[in-house]
Short mmCIF file of C-alpha atoms and ligand atoms in Angstrom, two decimals:
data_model
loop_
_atom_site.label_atom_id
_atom_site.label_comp_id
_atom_site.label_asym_id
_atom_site.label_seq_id
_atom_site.Cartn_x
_atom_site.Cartn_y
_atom_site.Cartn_z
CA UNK O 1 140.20 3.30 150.01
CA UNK O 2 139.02 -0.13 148.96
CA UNK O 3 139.68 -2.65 151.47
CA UNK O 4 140.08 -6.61 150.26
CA UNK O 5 140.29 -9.42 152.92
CA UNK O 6 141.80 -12.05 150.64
CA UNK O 7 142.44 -14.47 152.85
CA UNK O 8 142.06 -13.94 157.06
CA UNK O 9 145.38 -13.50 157.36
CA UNK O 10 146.07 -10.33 154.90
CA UNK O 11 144.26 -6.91 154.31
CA UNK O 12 145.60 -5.38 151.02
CA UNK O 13 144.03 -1.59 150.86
CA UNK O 14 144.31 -0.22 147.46
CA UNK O 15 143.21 3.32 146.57
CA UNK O 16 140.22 4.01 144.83
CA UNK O 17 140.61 4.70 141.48
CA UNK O 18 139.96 8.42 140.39
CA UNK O 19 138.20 8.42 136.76
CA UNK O 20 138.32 11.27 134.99
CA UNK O 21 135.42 10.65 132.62
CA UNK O 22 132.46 8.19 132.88
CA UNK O 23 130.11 7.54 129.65
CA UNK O 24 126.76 5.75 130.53
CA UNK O 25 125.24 4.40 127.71
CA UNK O 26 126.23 6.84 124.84
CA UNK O 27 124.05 6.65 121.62
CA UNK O 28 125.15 8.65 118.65
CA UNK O 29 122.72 9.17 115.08
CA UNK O 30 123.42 10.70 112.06
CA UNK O 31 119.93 11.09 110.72
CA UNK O 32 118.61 7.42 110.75
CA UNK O 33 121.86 5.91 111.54
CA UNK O 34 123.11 4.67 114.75
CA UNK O 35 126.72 4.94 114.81
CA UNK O 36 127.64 4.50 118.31
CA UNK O 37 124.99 2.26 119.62
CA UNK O 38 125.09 1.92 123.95
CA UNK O 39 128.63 2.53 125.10
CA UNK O 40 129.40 2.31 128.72
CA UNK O 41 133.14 3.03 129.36
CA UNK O 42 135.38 4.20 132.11
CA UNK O 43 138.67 6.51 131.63
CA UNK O 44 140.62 6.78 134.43
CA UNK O 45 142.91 10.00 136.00
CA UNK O 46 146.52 10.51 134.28
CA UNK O 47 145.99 7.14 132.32
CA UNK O 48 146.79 6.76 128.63
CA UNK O 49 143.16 4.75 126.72
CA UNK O 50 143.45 3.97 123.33
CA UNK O 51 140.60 3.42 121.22
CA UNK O 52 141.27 0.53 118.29
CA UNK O 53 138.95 -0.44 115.62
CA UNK O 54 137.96 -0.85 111.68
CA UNK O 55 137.80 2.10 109.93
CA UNK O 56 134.25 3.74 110.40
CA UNK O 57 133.60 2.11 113.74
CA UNK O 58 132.79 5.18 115.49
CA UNK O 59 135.99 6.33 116.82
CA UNK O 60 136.16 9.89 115.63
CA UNK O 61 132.20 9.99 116.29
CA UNK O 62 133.18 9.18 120.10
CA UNK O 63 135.89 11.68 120.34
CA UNK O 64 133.95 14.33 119.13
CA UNK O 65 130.70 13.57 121.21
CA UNK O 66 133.51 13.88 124.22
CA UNK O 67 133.75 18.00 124.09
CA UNK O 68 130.10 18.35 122.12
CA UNK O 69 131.87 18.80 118.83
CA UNK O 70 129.24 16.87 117.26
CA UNK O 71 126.92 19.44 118.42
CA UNK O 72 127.91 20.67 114.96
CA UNK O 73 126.81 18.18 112.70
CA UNK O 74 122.86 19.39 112.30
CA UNK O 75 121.85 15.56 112.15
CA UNK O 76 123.98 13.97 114.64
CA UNK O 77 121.53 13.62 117.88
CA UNK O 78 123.46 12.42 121.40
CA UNK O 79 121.94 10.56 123.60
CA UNK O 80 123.35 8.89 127.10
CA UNK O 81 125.75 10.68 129.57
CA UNK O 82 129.14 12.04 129.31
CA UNK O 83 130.14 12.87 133.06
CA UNK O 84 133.68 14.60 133.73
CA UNK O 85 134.14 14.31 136.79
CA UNK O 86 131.11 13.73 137.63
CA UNK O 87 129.31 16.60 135.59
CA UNK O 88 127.17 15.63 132.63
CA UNK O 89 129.00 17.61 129.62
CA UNK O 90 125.81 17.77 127.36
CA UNK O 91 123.56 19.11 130.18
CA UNK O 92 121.94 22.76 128.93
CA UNK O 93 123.83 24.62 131.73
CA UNK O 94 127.12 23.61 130.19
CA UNK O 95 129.26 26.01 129.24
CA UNK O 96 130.71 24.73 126.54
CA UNK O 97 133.35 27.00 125.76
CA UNK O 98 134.55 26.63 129.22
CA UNK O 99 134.63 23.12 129.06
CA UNK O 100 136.58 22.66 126.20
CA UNK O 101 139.35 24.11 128.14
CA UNK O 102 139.35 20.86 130.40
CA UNK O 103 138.57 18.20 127.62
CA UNK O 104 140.36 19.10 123.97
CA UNK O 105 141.59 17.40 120.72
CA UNK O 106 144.69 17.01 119.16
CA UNK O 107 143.78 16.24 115.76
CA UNK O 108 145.43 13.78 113.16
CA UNK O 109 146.25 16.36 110.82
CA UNK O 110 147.53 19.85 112.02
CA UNK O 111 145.28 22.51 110.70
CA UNK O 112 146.45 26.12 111.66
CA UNK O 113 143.70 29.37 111.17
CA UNK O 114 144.28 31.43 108.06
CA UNK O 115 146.47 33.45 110.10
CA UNK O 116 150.76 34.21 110.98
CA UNK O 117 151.98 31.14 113.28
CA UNK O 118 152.54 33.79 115.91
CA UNK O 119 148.78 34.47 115.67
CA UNK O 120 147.35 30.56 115.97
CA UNK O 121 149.63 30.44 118.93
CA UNK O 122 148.78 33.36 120.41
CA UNK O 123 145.04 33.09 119.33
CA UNK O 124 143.52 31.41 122.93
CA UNK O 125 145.71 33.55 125.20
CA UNK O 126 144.59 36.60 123.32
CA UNK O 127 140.98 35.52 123.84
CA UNK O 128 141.56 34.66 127.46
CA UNK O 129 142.73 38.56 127.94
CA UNK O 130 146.41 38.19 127.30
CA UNK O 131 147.50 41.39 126.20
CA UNK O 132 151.09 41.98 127.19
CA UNK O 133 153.14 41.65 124.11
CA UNK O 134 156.13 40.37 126.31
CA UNK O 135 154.30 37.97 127.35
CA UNK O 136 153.05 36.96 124.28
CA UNK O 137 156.51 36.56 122.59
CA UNK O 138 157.12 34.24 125.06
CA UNK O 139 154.41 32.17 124.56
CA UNK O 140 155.40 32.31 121.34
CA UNK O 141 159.17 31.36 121.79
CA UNK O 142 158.63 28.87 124.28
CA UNK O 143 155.58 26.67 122.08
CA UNK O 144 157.93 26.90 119.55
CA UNK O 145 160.82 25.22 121.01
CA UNK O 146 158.73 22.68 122.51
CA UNK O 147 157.46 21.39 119.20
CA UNK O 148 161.39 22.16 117.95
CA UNK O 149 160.03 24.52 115.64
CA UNK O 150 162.00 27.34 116.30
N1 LIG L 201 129.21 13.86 109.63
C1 LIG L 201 128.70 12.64 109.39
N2 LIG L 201 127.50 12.48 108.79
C2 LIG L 201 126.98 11.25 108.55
N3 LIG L 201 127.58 10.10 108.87
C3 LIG L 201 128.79 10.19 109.46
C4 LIG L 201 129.41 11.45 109.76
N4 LIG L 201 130.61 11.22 110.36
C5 LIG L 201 130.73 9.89 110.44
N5 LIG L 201 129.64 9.26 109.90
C6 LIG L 201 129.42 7.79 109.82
O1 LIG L 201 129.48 7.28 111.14
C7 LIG L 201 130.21 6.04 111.18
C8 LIG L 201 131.40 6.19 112.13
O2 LIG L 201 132.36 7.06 111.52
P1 LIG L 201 133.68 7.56 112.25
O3 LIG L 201 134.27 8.61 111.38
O4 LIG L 201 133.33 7.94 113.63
O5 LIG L 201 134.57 6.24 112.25
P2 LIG L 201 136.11 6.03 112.63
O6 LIG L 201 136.16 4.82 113.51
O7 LIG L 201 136.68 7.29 113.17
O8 LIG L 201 136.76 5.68 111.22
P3 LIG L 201 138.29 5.94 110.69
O9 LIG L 201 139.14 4.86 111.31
O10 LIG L 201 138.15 5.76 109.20
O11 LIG L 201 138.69 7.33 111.08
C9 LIG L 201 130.58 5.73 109.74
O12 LIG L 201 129.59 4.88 109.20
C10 LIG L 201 130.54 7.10 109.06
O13 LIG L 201 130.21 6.97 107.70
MG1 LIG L 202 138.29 8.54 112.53
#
């Protein structure tokens, strides 16, 4: 808690607030060029951010650096510190696979696997040891009627 004494008659406590990612000075390259050049930027818990700018600002090229997709790109180089709470998502003990389960993309553009819907759906759960068809057509059913595709 964060106490201000305004004035001497009034405390006002608020609480702190809880961020859920912190970048320190984030540098991104592709080769020679410096497309994100020195962010420092705070996203705070169960808040909506949006990011606005001119096309080729460096907006996808932020996204991406959040969950190391750039990692990718053989000449994009990352430099600075991307902490979720509080651990440094491009530090070599990372598992990255792991902790793309906490920080994901939606993209623009849907772009399902060359496989059945059922399949794309059922794709992570299956890799996270999901066997249980049951289950699975469930999963299926219910992602379905969410996105009032079924
Ligand atoms: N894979 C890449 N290789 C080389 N340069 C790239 C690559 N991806 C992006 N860039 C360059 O980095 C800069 C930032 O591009 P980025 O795609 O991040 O911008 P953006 O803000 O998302 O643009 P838009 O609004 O058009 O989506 C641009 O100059 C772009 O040409
Ligand atoms: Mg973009």
């Amino acid at each position: 808690m964060t106490k201000y004494n305004w004035d001497e008659r009034h405390i006002i406590t608020f609480p702190e607030k809880e961020l859920a990612l912190e970048i320190k000075d984030l540098h991104v390259y592709y080769g020679q060029k410096e497309a994100i050049k020195g962010i420092d930027m705070q996203f705070e818990k169960n808040k909506i951010t949006a990011l606005i700018g001119p096309s080729g600002c460096g907006k996808s090229t932020f996204l991406r650096s959040l969950n190391r997709m750039n990692d990718t790109i053989d000449i994009a180089k990352v430099t600075g510190q991307i902490l979720y709470q509080g651990v440094d998502v491009n530090a070599s003990n990372i598992n990255v696979y792991e902790m793309r389960k906490h920080i994901g993309m939606v993209f623009q553009r849907p772009n399902p696997f060359a496989k059945s819907i059922y399949r794309n759906i059922t794709f992570a759960h299956e890799r996270k040891g999901v066997r249980d068809k049951q289950t699975l057509d469930e999963i299926v059913e219910t992602s379905l009627k969410q996105a009032g595709l079924w």
